[in-house]
Amino acid sequence: DVVLARRRWYGGAELASALEPAAEHERLTALTEWRGRHGVPEEVVVKTAFEQVSPRTLDPADMLPRRRQFKPQYVDLASALGTRVLPRMLDRRATDERAVNYLEEALPAVVDGTHAYEWVVEIGRRPGGLFHYEGDFGS
């Protein structure tokens, strides 16, 4: 299998209501139902995006603390522990009003086998231009 892009889910109010029950078994049930309605896999990564924020718009002194606070975090949505810590993960990320949290599928997933490979292909594009590869083709 080849992964070109990972699927994302922006939970919004529906995810928030699934995480509300105080009893862990009720929260796990509500979260499982939410996952089923939206096709969310068991293993995801919690990530945060910022509206109109890029490395060029940040003060360099803010970069490292921001990267540490909003580091992607793996969570197993089918486990009691994952269900317990997910609300706190999301609350810790809610300190910036420009932050938008989302879940991204954790791929490659855990499967039977001994190896997995991940390739990163860097593609560049000038504003309004076409995507192109700037590597050396040996010519």
N, CA, C and O of each residue as an XYZ file, in Angstrom:
556
protein
N       0.839     -1.188      0.000
C       0.000      0.000      0.000
C       0.878      1.242      0.000
O       1.956      1.253      0.593
N       0.412      2.276     -0.663
C       1.118      3.550     -0.715
C       0.208      4.617     -0.129
O      -0.961      4.705     -0.503
N       0.726      5.426      0.781
C      -0.034      6.514      1.389
C       0.442      7.818      0.769
O       1.594      8.211      0.951
N      -0.440      8.488      0.037
C      -0.092      9.786     -0.535
C      -0.474     10.918      0.407
O       0.216     11.935      0.479
N      -1.566     10.740      1.121
C      -2.009     11.741      2.092
C      -2.852     11.027      3.138
O      -3.546     10.057      2.836
N      -2.786     11.508      4.345
C      -3.570     10.908      5.425
C      -4.912     11.631      5.538
O      -4.994     12.843      5.343
N      -5.964     10.866      5.857
C      -7.288     11.475      6.034
C      -7.318     12.265      7.337
O      -6.607     11.943      8.289
N      -8.161     13.312      7.366
C      -8.305     14.169      8.548
C      -9.771     14.294      8.932
O     -10.669     14.194      8.097
N      -9.983     14.519     10.234
C     -11.319     14.768     10.750
C     -11.259     15.954     11.696
O     -10.451     15.985     12.624
N     -12.120     16.926     11.449
C     -12.270     18.078     12.332
C     -13.542     17.810     13.127
O     -14.646     17.927     12.596
N     -13.388     17.449     14.407
C     -14.500     16.936     15.192
C     -15.579     17.931     15.546
O     -16.761     17.588     15.517
N     -15.210     19.153     15.879
C     -16.188     20.171     16.225
C     -17.029     19.801     17.430
O     -16.584     19.080     18.323
N     -18.261     20.310     17.438
C     -19.164     20.118     18.576
C     -19.558     18.654     18.751
O     -19.787     18.202     19.873
N     -19.637     17.915     17.650
C     -20.044     16.511     17.742
C     -19.002     15.672     18.485
O     -19.357     14.819     19.298
N     -17.727     15.912     18.208
C     -16.670     15.206     18.942
C     -16.653     15.654     20.399
O     -16.485     14.835     21.302
N     -16.826     16.946     20.625
C     -16.841     17.463     21.999
C     -17.946     16.805     22.822
O     -17.734     16.478     23.990
N     -19.123     16.608     22.226
C     -20.211     15.967     22.977
C     -19.925     14.487     23.216
O     -20.366     13.931     24.221
N     -19.194     13.841     22.308
C     -18.824     12.434     22.517
C     -17.825     12.289     23.656
O     -17.750     11.236     24.289
N     -17.057     13.345     23.919
C     -16.058     13.297     24.987
C     -16.594     13.777     26.332
O     -15.871     13.729     27.327
N     -17.845     14.238     26.388
C     -18.418     14.804     27.613
C     -18.687     13.816     28.740
O     -18.437     14.157     29.896
N     -19.184     12.605     28.466
C     -19.551     11.727     29.588
C     -18.402     11.551     30.583
O     -17.250     11.351     30.198
N     -18.746     11.630     31.869
C     -17.729     11.512     32.916
C     -17.265     10.064     33.076
O     -16.087      9.806     33.326
N     -18.190      9.134     32.933
C     -17.825      7.721     33.081
C     -17.046      7.274     31.843
O     -17.477      7.492     30.711
N     -15.900      6.649     32.075
C     -15.027      6.276     30.958
C     -15.692      5.310     29.986
O     -15.497      5.428     28.776
N     -16.474      4.355     30.491
C     -17.117      3.401     29.586
C     -18.152      4.093     28.695
O     -18.325      3.716     27.536
N     -18.840      5.108     29.235
C     -19.799      5.863     28.423
C     -19.075      6.715     27.378
O     -19.537      6.840     26.244
N     -17.949      7.295     27.763
C     -17.162      8.100     26.830
C     -16.620      7.221     25.703
O     -16.646      7.615     24.537
N     -16.127      6.025     26.055
C     -15.611      5.106     25.042
C     -16.719      4.699     24.072
O     -16.491      4.624     22.864
N     -17.913      4.439     24.595
C     -19.048      4.077     23.739
C     -19.425      5.232     22.818
O     -19.624      5.028     21.621
N     -19.524      6.444     23.365
C     -19.883      7.615     22.553
C     -18.825      7.898     21.489
O     -19.155      8.243     20.354
N     -17.561      7.751     21.858
C     -16.475      7.988     20.911
C     -16.470      6.924     19.808
O     -16.198      7.234     18.648
N     -16.767      5.678     20.165
C     -16.845      4.601     19.173
C     -17.993      4.853     18.197
O     -17.849      4.617     16.997
N     -19.123      5.327     18.702
C     -20.253      5.658     17.824
C     -19.890      6.810     16.892
O     -20.218      6.769     15.706
N     -19.214      7.842     17.414
C     -18.777      8.975     16.587
C     -17.816      8.496     15.500
O     -17.931      8.895     14.341
N     -16.871      7.641     15.882
C     -15.918      7.089     14.907
C     -16.653      6.333     13.811
O     -16.329      6.474     12.632
N     -17.643      5.530     14.195
C     -18.396      4.742     13.223
C     -19.164      5.609     12.234
O     -19.226      5.289     11.047
N     -19.747      6.703     12.711
C     -20.501      7.603     11.827
C     -19.608      8.286     10.803
O     -20.051      8.596      9.697
N     -18.350      8.523     11.167
C     -17.466      9.312     10.304
C     -16.313      8.513      9.695
O     -15.473      9.080      8.997
N     -16.265      7.210      9.948
C     -15.210      6.387      9.363
C     -13.828      6.674      9.915
O     -12.834      6.549      9.200
N     -13.756      7.058     11.183
C     -12.477      7.377     11.823
C     -11.840      6.078     12.326
O     -12.500      5.309     13.025
N     -10.587      5.819     11.989
C      -9.933      4.587     12.449
C      -9.615      4.640     13.946
O      -9.726      5.690     14.579
N      -9.223      3.505     14.491
C      -8.872      3.445     15.915
C      -7.632      4.266     16.225
O      -7.586      4.958     17.242
N      -6.634      4.196     15.366
C      -5.356      4.861     15.628
C      -5.278      6.173     14.862
O      -5.340      6.198     13.633
N      -5.141      7.267     15.615
C      -5.053      8.595     15.003
C      -3.943      9.394     15.676
O      -3.390      8.989     16.698
N      -3.638     10.525     15.080
C      -2.688     11.468     15.655
C      -3.440     12.779     15.847
O      -4.080     13.268     14.916
N      -3.369     13.350     17.045
C      -3.987     14.644     17.321
C      -3.007     15.715     16.867
O      -1.850     15.733     17.287
N      -3.484     16.610     16.002
C      -2.638     17.676     15.478
C      -3.350     19.011     15.611
O      -4.564     19.067     15.808
N      -2.586     20.077     15.501
C      -3.123     21.424     15.595
C      -2.615     22.248     14.427
O      -1.424     22.245     14.115
N      -3.536     22.953     13.786
C      -3.179     23.886     12.715
C      -3.539     25.285     13.194
O      -4.397     25.457     14.060
N      -2.883     26.266     12.631
C      -3.140     27.650     13.006
C      -3.577     28.439     11.789
O      -2.960     28.359     10.727
N      -4.646     29.202     11.953
C      -5.110     30.045     10.863
C      -4.117     31.178     10.655
O      -3.768     31.886     11.599
N      -3.675     31.345      9.448
C      -2.802     32.444      9.039
C      -1.538     32.556      9.883
O      -1.055     33.658     10.146
N      -1.009     31.424     10.302
C       0.256     31.427     11.034
C       1.216     30.523     10.279
O       0.884     29.381      9.961
N       2.376     31.025     10.002
C       3.411     30.226      9.354
C       4.726     30.533     10.042
O       4.805     31.508     10.790
N       5.762     29.735      9.816
C       7.049     30.018     10.455
C       7.554     31.432     10.181
O       8.273     31.999     11.003
N       7.191     32.001      9.051
C       7.657     33.356      8.732
C       6.932     34.436      9.528
O       7.456     35.540      9.679
N       5.732     34.139     10.043
C       4.979     35.146     10.785
C       5.208     35.051     12.287
O       4.687     35.874     13.040
N       5.970     34.073     12.733
C       6.227     33.899     14.162
C       7.577     34.473     14.548
O       8.526     34.458     13.764
N       7.643     34.975     15.758
C       8.919     35.388     16.334
C       9.724     34.105     16.573
O       9.192     33.153     17.144
N      10.986     34.060     16.153
C      11.784     32.839     16.355
C      11.793     32.347     17.804
O      11.902     31.145     18.044
N      11.681     33.257     18.764
C      11.665     32.848     20.174
C      10.402     32.060     20.518
O      10.393     31.303     21.489
N       9.334     32.231     19.732
C       8.078     31.526     19.986
C       8.012     30.157     19.313
O       7.157     29.338     19.649
N       8.907     29.913     18.371
C       8.822     28.687     17.574
C       8.962     27.410     18.404
O       8.102     26.532     18.330
N      10.031     27.294     19.192
C      10.279     26.059     19.934
C       9.192     25.776     20.968
O       8.692     24.652     21.016
N       8.801     26.757     21.805
C       7.715     26.461     22.756
C       6.418     26.057     22.055
O       5.708     25.170     22.528
N       6.110     26.697     20.942
C       4.885     26.367     20.207
C       4.972     24.945     19.642
O       4.002     24.189     19.703
N       6.127     24.589     19.097
C       6.294     23.241     18.544
C       6.186     22.188     19.640
O       5.645     21.107     19.408
N       6.696     22.493     20.827
C       6.594     21.526     21.934
C       5.160     21.386     22.409
O       4.686     20.274     22.642
N       4.460     22.516     22.555
C       3.090     22.478     23.061
C       2.147     21.786     22.082
O       1.247     21.059     22.502
N       2.340     22.000     20.810
C       1.414     21.488     19.809
C       1.993     20.324     19.008
O       1.615     20.103     17.858
N       2.901     19.593     19.617
C       3.509     18.433     18.965
C       2.425     17.391     18.673
O       1.569     17.146     19.523
N       2.447     16.775     17.489
C       1.463     15.724     17.194
C       1.539     14.605     18.236
O       2.624     14.200     18.651
N       0.365     14.113     18.652
C       0.315     13.075     19.676
C      -0.536     11.903     19.195
O      -1.674     12.083     18.760
N       0.031     10.708     19.278
C      -0.675      9.482     18.912
C      -1.709      9.155     19.982
O      -1.457      9.338     21.173
N      -2.874      8.669     19.555
C      -3.879      8.192     20.505
C      -4.648      7.033     19.869
O      -5.008      7.072     18.693
N      -4.886      6.004     20.680
C      -5.682      4.853     20.259
C      -7.104      5.091     20.761
O      -7.360      5.010     21.962
N      -8.021      5.382     19.856
C      -9.393      5.727     20.231
C     -10.218      4.523     20.663
O     -11.360      4.684     21.093
N      -9.664      3.322     20.556
C     -10.377      2.119     20.985
C      -9.925      1.660     22.365
O     -10.390      0.632     22.857
N      -9.029      2.406     22.991
C      -8.529      1.998     24.307
C      -9.099      2.895     25.403
O      -9.421      4.060     25.171
N      -9.212      2.330     26.587
C      -9.703      3.101     27.728
C      -8.745      4.241     28.059
O      -9.183      5.340     28.399
N      -7.449      3.989     27.963
C      -6.466      5.037     28.249
C      -6.576      6.178     27.238
O      -6.557      7.348     27.619
N      -6.690      5.843     25.954
C      -6.835      6.876     24.932
C      -8.074      7.716     25.156
O      -8.052      8.933     24.972
N      -9.159      7.063     25.554
C     -10.406      7.761     25.831
C     -10.268      8.674     27.045
O     -10.883      9.739     27.097
N      -9.472      8.262     28.009
C      -9.269      9.056     29.218
C      -8.431     10.304     28.944
O      -8.735     11.374     29.471
N      -7.383     10.186     28.130
C      -6.454     11.306     27.955
C      -6.819     12.251     26.814
O      -6.346     13.387     26.795
N      -7.648     11.816     25.861
C      -7.969     12.663     24.713
C      -8.566     14.018     25.101
O      -8.133     15.031     24.551
N      -9.539     14.093     26.021
C     -10.057     15.421     26.383
C      -8.966     16.352     26.923
O      -8.969     17.545     26.620
N      -8.039     15.822     27.713
C      -6.949     16.659     28.238
C      -5.991     17.082     27.139
O      -5.499     18.210     27.143
N      -5.720     16.183     26.192
C      -4.864     16.551     25.058
C      -5.453     17.744     24.313
O      -4.749     18.700     23.989
N      -6.756     17.670     24.049
C      -7.411     18.738     23.301
C      -7.482     20.024     24.113
O      -7.317     21.111     23.560
N      -7.727     19.918     25.428
C      -7.771     21.112     26.286
C      -6.430     21.825     26.327
O      -6.388     23.054     26.293
N      -5.341     21.084     26.398
C      -4.009     21.696     26.437
C      -3.699     22.456     25.159
O      -2.942     23.426     25.172
N      -4.281     22.016     24.069
C      -4.039     22.653     22.773
C      -4.945     23.856     22.555
O      -4.740     24.601     21.596
N      -5.921     24.067     23.396
C      -6.903     25.140     23.204
C      -6.453     26.467     23.798
O      -7.295     27.316     24.092
N      -5.162     26.669     23.982
C      -4.673     27.903     24.595
C      -4.516     29.041     23.598
O      -4.296     30.182     24.006
N      -4.620     28.769     22.324
C      -4.455     29.786     21.286
C      -5.755     29.857     20.491
O      -6.205     28.853     19.940
N      -6.361     31.051     20.432
C      -7.654     31.182     19.751
C      -7.561     30.912     18.250
O      -8.578     30.669     17.601
N      -6.355     30.952     17.698
C      -6.176     30.674     16.269
C      -5.985     29.183     16.002
O      -5.888     28.769     14.847
N      -5.930     28.377     17.058
C      -5.652     26.946     16.911
C      -6.898     26.178     16.473
O      -7.997     26.415     16.974
N      -6.711     25.268     15.544
C      -7.767     24.368     15.089
C      -7.233     22.951     15.249
O      -6.267     22.567     14.590
N      -7.868     22.171     16.131
C      -7.431     20.797     16.359
C      -8.112     19.860     15.374
O      -9.259     20.075     14.983
N      -7.398     18.832     14.984
C      -7.975     17.823     14.108
C      -7.312     16.484     14.385
O      -6.235     16.415     14.978
N      -7.977     15.420     13.943
C      -7.443     14.068     14.056
C      -6.990     13.638     12.669
O      -7.671     13.893     11.675
N      -5.842     12.988     12.610
C      -5.314     12.506     11.337
C      -5.011     11.026     11.497
O      -4.466     10.604     12.516
N      -5.369     10.235     10.483
C      -5.131      8.800     10.594
C      -3.639      8.526     10.744
O      -2.804      9.170     10.108
N      -3.327      7.561     11.596
C      -1.935      7.193     11.864
C      -1.536      6.110     10.866
O      -1.830      4.930     11.056
N      -0.874      6.526      9.822
C      -0.426      5.586      8.795
C       1.071      5.694      8.615
O       1.608      6.790      8.769
N       1.763      4.645      8.304
C       1.227      3.302      8.102
C       0.759      2.705      9.425
O       1.384      2.908     10.466
N      -0.336      1.972      9.371
C      -0.920      1.375     10.570
C      -0.119      0.145     10.988
O       0.698     -0.380     10.231
N      -0.377     -0.292     12.204
C       0.280     -1.493     12.707
C      -0.360     -2.697     12.024
O      -1.571     -2.899     12.111
N       0.454     -3.488     11.350
C      -0.020     -4.700     10.669
C       0.999     -5.802     10.894
O       2.117     -5.549     11.341
N       0.601     -7.032     10.578
C       1.552     -8.134     10.658
C       2.647     -7.922      9.625
O       2.367     -7.575      8.478
N       3.856     -8.124     10.020
C       4.981     -7.952      9.113
C       6.179     -7.423      9.882
O       6.091     -7.116     11.071
N       7.282     -7.324      9.190
C       8.512     -6.918      9.869
C       9.020     -5.555      9.444
O       9.891     -4.996     10.111
N       8.506     -5.000      8.352
C       9.043     -3.738      7.857
C       7.935     -2.776      7.429
O       6.855     -3.193      7.011
N       8.224     -1.505      7.542
C       7.381     -0.446      6.979
C       8.325      0.614      6.439
O       9.396      0.845      6.999
N       7.936      1.242      5.376
C       8.753      2.289      4.769
C       7.930      3.561      4.678
O       6.732      3.515      4.401
N       8.567      4.680      4.908
C       7.899      5.957      4.722
C       8.831      6.848      3.920
O       9.982      7.062      4.300
N       8.331      7.361      2.818
C       9.101      8.263      1.971
C       8.474      9.634      2.067
O       7.251      9.769      2.094
N       9.304     10.639      2.117
C       8.823     12.010      2.104
C       9.275     12.633      0.793
O      10.468     12.671      0.493
N       8.322     13.117      0.021
C       8.622     13.747     -1.259
C       8.329     15.230     -1.108
O       7.206     15.618     -0.789
N       9.330     16.047     -1.336
C       9.169     17.486     -1.191
C       8.819     18.090     -2.542
O       9.529     17.884     -3.525
N       7.732     18.829     -2.586
C       7.258     19.443     -3.821
C       7.205     20.947     -3.607
O       6.700     21.413     -2.586
N       7.719     21.699     -4.553
C       7.721     23.153     -4.429
C       6.780     23.799     -5.427
O       6.512     23.248     -6.494
N       6.283     24.973     -5.069
C       5.406     25.727     -5.964
C       5.506     27.197     -5.613
O       5.343     27.570     -4.452
N       5.771     28.029     -6.592
C       5.724     29.475     -6.379
C       4.255     29.874     -6.283
O       3.401     29.187     -6.844
N       3.934     30.973     -5.582
C       2.531     31.396     -5.493
C       1.898     31.509     -6.883
O       2.383     32.248     -7.741
N       0.827     30.775     -7.086
C       0.126     30.799     -8.363
C       0.776     29.961     -9.445
O       0.243     29.862    -10.551
N       1.921     29.353     -9.149
C       2.649     28.577    -10.152
C       2.291     27.108    -10.123
O       1.419     26.675     -9.370
N       2.980     26.352    -10.958
C       2.779     24.911    -11.037
C       3.705     24.191    -10.064
O       4.786     24.688     -9.748
N       3.286     23.031     -9.594
C       4.148     22.215     -8.753
C       5.273     21.644     -9.606
O       5.062     21.289    -10.766
N       6.461     21.559     -9.031
C       7.597     21.010     -9.761
C       8.592     20.416     -8.775
O       8.559     20.702     -7.579
N       9.465     19.595     -9.302
C      10.508     18.971     -8.501
C      11.811     19.671     -8.809
O      12.162     19.854     -9.975
N      12.546     20.073     -7.754
C      13.788     20.812     -7.955
C      15.017     19.945     -7.754
O      16.119     20.467     -7.588
N      14.848     18.627     -7.767
C      15.975     17.728     -7.556
C      16.821     17.578     -8.804
O      16.475     18.080     -9.874
N      17.928     16.884     -8.651
C      18.847     16.630     -9.756
C      18.486     15.290    -10.382
O      18.550     14.257     -9.715
N      18.113     15.298    -11.640
C      17.754     14.074    -12.348
C      18.972     13.407    -12.971
O      18.828     12.424    -13.699
N      20.163     13.919    -12.701
C      21.368     13.323    -13.241
C      21.646     13.713    -14.679
O      22.436     13.057    -15.358
N      21.014     14.763    -15.148
C      21.261     15.174    -16.535
C      22.032     16.470    -16.607
O      22.323     16.956    -17.701
